Each structure stands twice: as structure tokens, then as C-alpha cells.
Amino acid sequence: MRSQALIFLGAPGAGKGTQAREVSKYYSIPQISTGDILRQAVRNGTPLGLAAKAKMEAGELVPDEVVCGIVEQRISQPDCLNGLILDGFPRTLPQAECVGDLLLAKGKGKPLVIDIKVDPEVLFKRLTGRRTCSLCGEIYNIYFNPPRVEGFCDKDGGKLFQRADDSEEVIRQRMTAYETETSPLIVYYTSKGLLHVVEGDRRPELITKDLIEFLGKA
Ligand code: AP5
Ligand code: MG
């Protein structure tokens, strides 16, 4: 993989986290999910968490300057020296401009952007069925990828939890935020020749295989 930074774009539930996790393991580079960082801050009750909580609960985007600040700090860590994956960032045009500048300033060049495409009807069931391990973050789905023992992680036995923003009402708001604020990034990155689209309505392992194959050549 030539590029130092990978960006995973895609609607809520498209499989950004699921795929970023696999690619991160394969290349031994960190998966940086702004959603995960924000949820951790909310759980810890930090000033960042307090600032983000209401927006996240409403399914709205957290202000650009807040998430750009998080990413700037995170990509300066030594584990990002050999590459990194941005999962769920950028999500607005100002964030895209910001990350472009940050990557250049860190000597990482232009990012490679992966858009995971999935039909909107499929997304809803994926999100309401999602369960996540409280210990290792492994992602399950009670409809499509259930754990062997209900409520517990196959890998470490950790208790599975349902995300607070995976309720029907909040999912609808997240989809709207995606349509209005994030989907313009598809045109933005296409016009720069940086976008690669993958068909996301297939078994997760097939998508991972295609991605690794593509990244090997890219
Ligand atoms: P974030 O955590 O990024 O949520 P999201 O974008 O809504 O995306 P999800 O994490 O819900 O979906 P995913 O694509 O990762 O899917 P997953 O792999 O889990 O953001 C949450 C909130 O934080 C935002 O609403 C906002 O408030 C704030 N925020 C975060 N970043 C921000 C930013 N940059 N700017 C401003 N605000 C920001 O898969 C979903 C389910 O589907 C799972 O159950 C999984 O098992 C299943 N699944 C996955 N792939 C497949 C497949 N191929 N087939 C069948 N099932 C599958
Ligand atoms: Mg995610």
C-alpha cells in the first residue's frame, strides 16, 4: 500500500468499523474512529465528552473544530508513523480540507479514500441489530453475525452492549446528517481521483478480501 493514510467513508452501518478493524490488523496500523473516541470521552465524562454528548444522542454531527482537534492530536502519536486508518472522519467538507492539510503537514501525502456502498434499507437492520463487545470492541449483529453465546463476545467473553444512538429515531437523524453533510465528500474525493468504491452488501469477509487485494496494488 503506497498511501500512508486510509479514509473509510460510508453511511451509518455501512461497515466502516468492521472493515477498518480487519485492515488495521492486516497492516498493523491504528484504526482511528472519531465515533469510538467520542463515545469513550462520553463514558469518562471528560470535557470533550460533555461537549459531544447531546449532539451524539441527537444523531447530529459534533462541531468540526472539535473532531479536527481530536484527529490532529491522535495522528501525532508514534503508532501512526507507518500509516493510519481514519474511520468516520472526515464527515464534512471543512473536515476534509482540514485532514488534507494535516496529512500534508505530517508528511503523509494524499489519503486513499474507501467508500463502502450499501442500500439504505439494509442499513437500518444492521444498526438496530448491532452489538459491540465492551472489552475488545468486536462488532456483532444479532441478525447477520450473532455471537455463539447471546450477549457475550466470542473472543474474550466480554459483555455485549447496544449503542445509545442505535435507536430508530436517532438512526433516522444520523442518516439525514450523512445525506446532507457527508455524502458530498464522494464527489469531492472523486474529483481528486482519490476515491475507491467497494460494494458493501456482501459477506464481510469477501469485502475484506477485495479491500486487501485492492490496497496491495494501490
Ligand atoms: P460513528 O461511531 O462513526 O457512527 P456512524 O458513522 O453512524 O457509523 P457506524 O459506526 O454506526 O457504522 P459503521 O459503518 O462503522 O458500521 P459497523 O461496521 O459498526 O459516529 C457516531 C456519532 O459520533 C455521530 O453520529 C456523530 O455525532 C459523532 N461523530 C463521529 N465522527 C464524527 C465526525 N467526523 N464529525 C462529526 N461528528 C462525528 O457495522 C454496523 C452493523 O452491521 C454491525 O452490527 C455489523 O456486524 C454489521 N455489518 C457490517 N458489515 C456487514 C456486512 N457486510 N454484512 C452484514 N452485516 C454487516
Ligand atoms: Mg463505526
Tab-separated table of C-alpha atoms in Angstrom, residues 78-183:
chain	number	residue	atom	x	y	z
A	78	PRO	CA	4.065	7.468	17.355
A	79	ASP	CA	1.873	4.475	16.391
A	80	CYS	CA	0.757	6.459	13.305
A	81	LEU	CA	4.278	6.730	11.889
A	82	ASN	CA	3.799	3.872	9.406
A	83	GLY	CA	0.233	4.672	8.421
A	84	LEU	CA	-3.241	5.012	9.840
A	85	ILE	CA	-6.908	4.440	9.136
A	86	LEU	CA	-9.479	7.160	9.691
A	87	ASP	CA	-12.871	5.553	10.335
A	88	GLY	CA	-15.766	8.029	10.174
A	89	PHE	CA	-13.597	11.100	9.638
A	90	PRO	CA	-13.837	13.387	7.695
A	91	ARG	CA	-17.605	13.805	7.521
A	92	THR	CA	-17.964	17.358	6.223
A	93	LEU	CA	-16.189	19.415	3.567
A	94	PRO	CA	-14.360	21.578	6.159
A	95	GLN	CA	-13.176	18.363	7.885
A	96	ALA	CA	-11.936	17.047	4.517
A	97	GLU	CA	-9.952	20.247	3.940
A	98	CYS	CA	-8.613	20.039	7.469
A	99	VAL	CA	-7.445	16.422	7.185
A	100	GLY	CA	-5.852	17.103	3.806
A	101	ASP	CA	-3.756	19.868	5.389
A	102	LEU	CA	-2.939	17.786	8.478
A	103	LEU	CA	-1.721	14.822	6.440
A	104	LEU	CA	0.424	17.037	4.247
A	105	ALA	CA	1.903	18.756	7.299
A	106	LYS	CA	2.783	15.340	8.780
A	107	GLY	CA	4.425	14.286	5.506
A	108	LYS	CA	1.808	11.620	4.799
A	109	GLY	CA	0.775	12.864	1.362
A	110	LYS	CA	-2.662	12.288	-0.073
A	111	PRO	CA	-5.067	9.823	1.511
A	112	LEU	CA	-6.682	6.859	-0.183
A	113	VAL	CA	-10.428	7.019	0.343
A	114	ILE	CA	-12.633	3.918	0.502
A	115	ASP	CA	-16.376	4.394	0.130
A	116	ILE	CA	-18.394	1.385	1.334
A	117	LYS	CA	-21.670	1.417	-0.570
A	118	VAL	CA	-24.798	-0.217	0.891
A	119	ASP	CA	-28.522	0.185	0.131
A	120	PRO	CA	-30.258	2.374	2.742
A	121	GLU	CA	-32.912	-0.318	3.527
A	122	VAL	CA	-30.185	-2.740	4.622
A	123	LEU	CA	-28.544	-0.183	6.922
A	124	PHE	CA	-31.465	0.136	9.281
A	125	LYS	CA	-31.497	-3.545	10.247
A	126	ARG	CA	-27.723	-3.591	10.582
A	127	LEU	CA	-27.814	-0.729	13.069
A	128	THR	CA	-30.718	-1.937	15.206
A	129	GLY	CA	-29.098	-5.406	15.319
A	130	ARG	CA	-25.568	-4.246	16.171
A	131	ARG	CA	-23.951	-5.332	19.443
A	132	THR	CA	-20.381	-4.424	20.461
A	133	CYS	CA	-18.003	-6.065	22.934
A	134	SER	CA	-17.390	-3.856	25.956
A	135	LEU	CA	-13.862	-5.250	26.338
A	136	CYS	CA	-12.315	-5.560	22.865
A	137	GLY	CA	-14.732	-3.622	20.625
A	138	GLU	CA	-15.525	-6.628	18.387
A	139	ILE	CA	-18.687	-5.871	16.378
A	140	TYR	CA	-21.573	-8.367	16.111
A	141	ASN	CA	-25.071	-8.349	14.689
A	142	ILE	CA	-27.955	-10.321	16.147
A	143	TYR	CA	-29.382	-10.857	12.621
A	144	PHE	CA	-26.296	-11.207	10.407
A	145	ASN	CA	-23.369	-12.137	12.635
A	146	PRO	CA	-24.555	-13.297	16.060
A	147	PRO	CA	-22.144	-14.296	18.842
A	148	ARG	CA	-22.043	-18.001	19.784
A	149	VAL	CA	-23.467	-17.187	23.236
A	150	GLU	CA	-26.118	-14.474	23.249
A	151	GLY	CA	-24.900	-11.261	24.878
A	152	PHE	CA	-21.218	-12.247	25.147
A	153	CYS	CA	-18.147	-11.842	22.919
A	154	ASP	CA	-16.767	-14.982	21.212
A	155	LYS	CA	-13.191	-13.737	21.613
A	156	ASP	CA	-12.957	-12.776	25.283
A	157	GLY	CA	-16.382	-13.376	26.838
A	158	GLY	CA	-16.880	-9.593	27.292
A	159	LYS	CA	-20.445	-8.366	27.743
A	160	LEU	CA	-22.004	-7.034	24.532
A	161	PHE	CA	-23.728	-3.661	24.577
A	162	GLN	CA	-26.059	-1.790	22.250
A	163	ARG	CA	-25.007	1.734	21.269
A	164	ALA	CA	-27.204	4.522	22.672
A	165	ASP	CA	-27.544	6.074	19.194
A	166	ASP	CA	-28.783	2.837	17.596
A	167	SER	CA	-32.447	3.603	18.347
A	168	GLU	CA	-34.791	4.031	15.357
A	169	GLU	CA	-35.306	7.762	15.871
A	170	VAL	CA	-31.601	8.583	16.226
A	171	ILE	CA	-30.689	6.324	13.296
A	172	ARG	CA	-33.020	8.398	11.076
A	173	GLN	CA	-31.286	11.608	12.155
A	174	ARG	CA	-27.837	10.090	11.562
A	175	MET	CA	-28.908	9.073	8.039
A	176	THR	CA	-30.071	12.645	7.360
A	177	ALA	CA	-26.783	14.053	8.638
A	178	TYR	CA	-24.953	11.616	6.360
A	179	GLU	CA	-27.020	12.604	3.283
A	180	THR	CA	-26.708	16.347	3.767
A	181	GLU	CA	-23.220	16.749	5.217
A	182	THR	CA	-21.124	13.673	4.405
A	183	SER	CA	-22.291	12.371	1.025
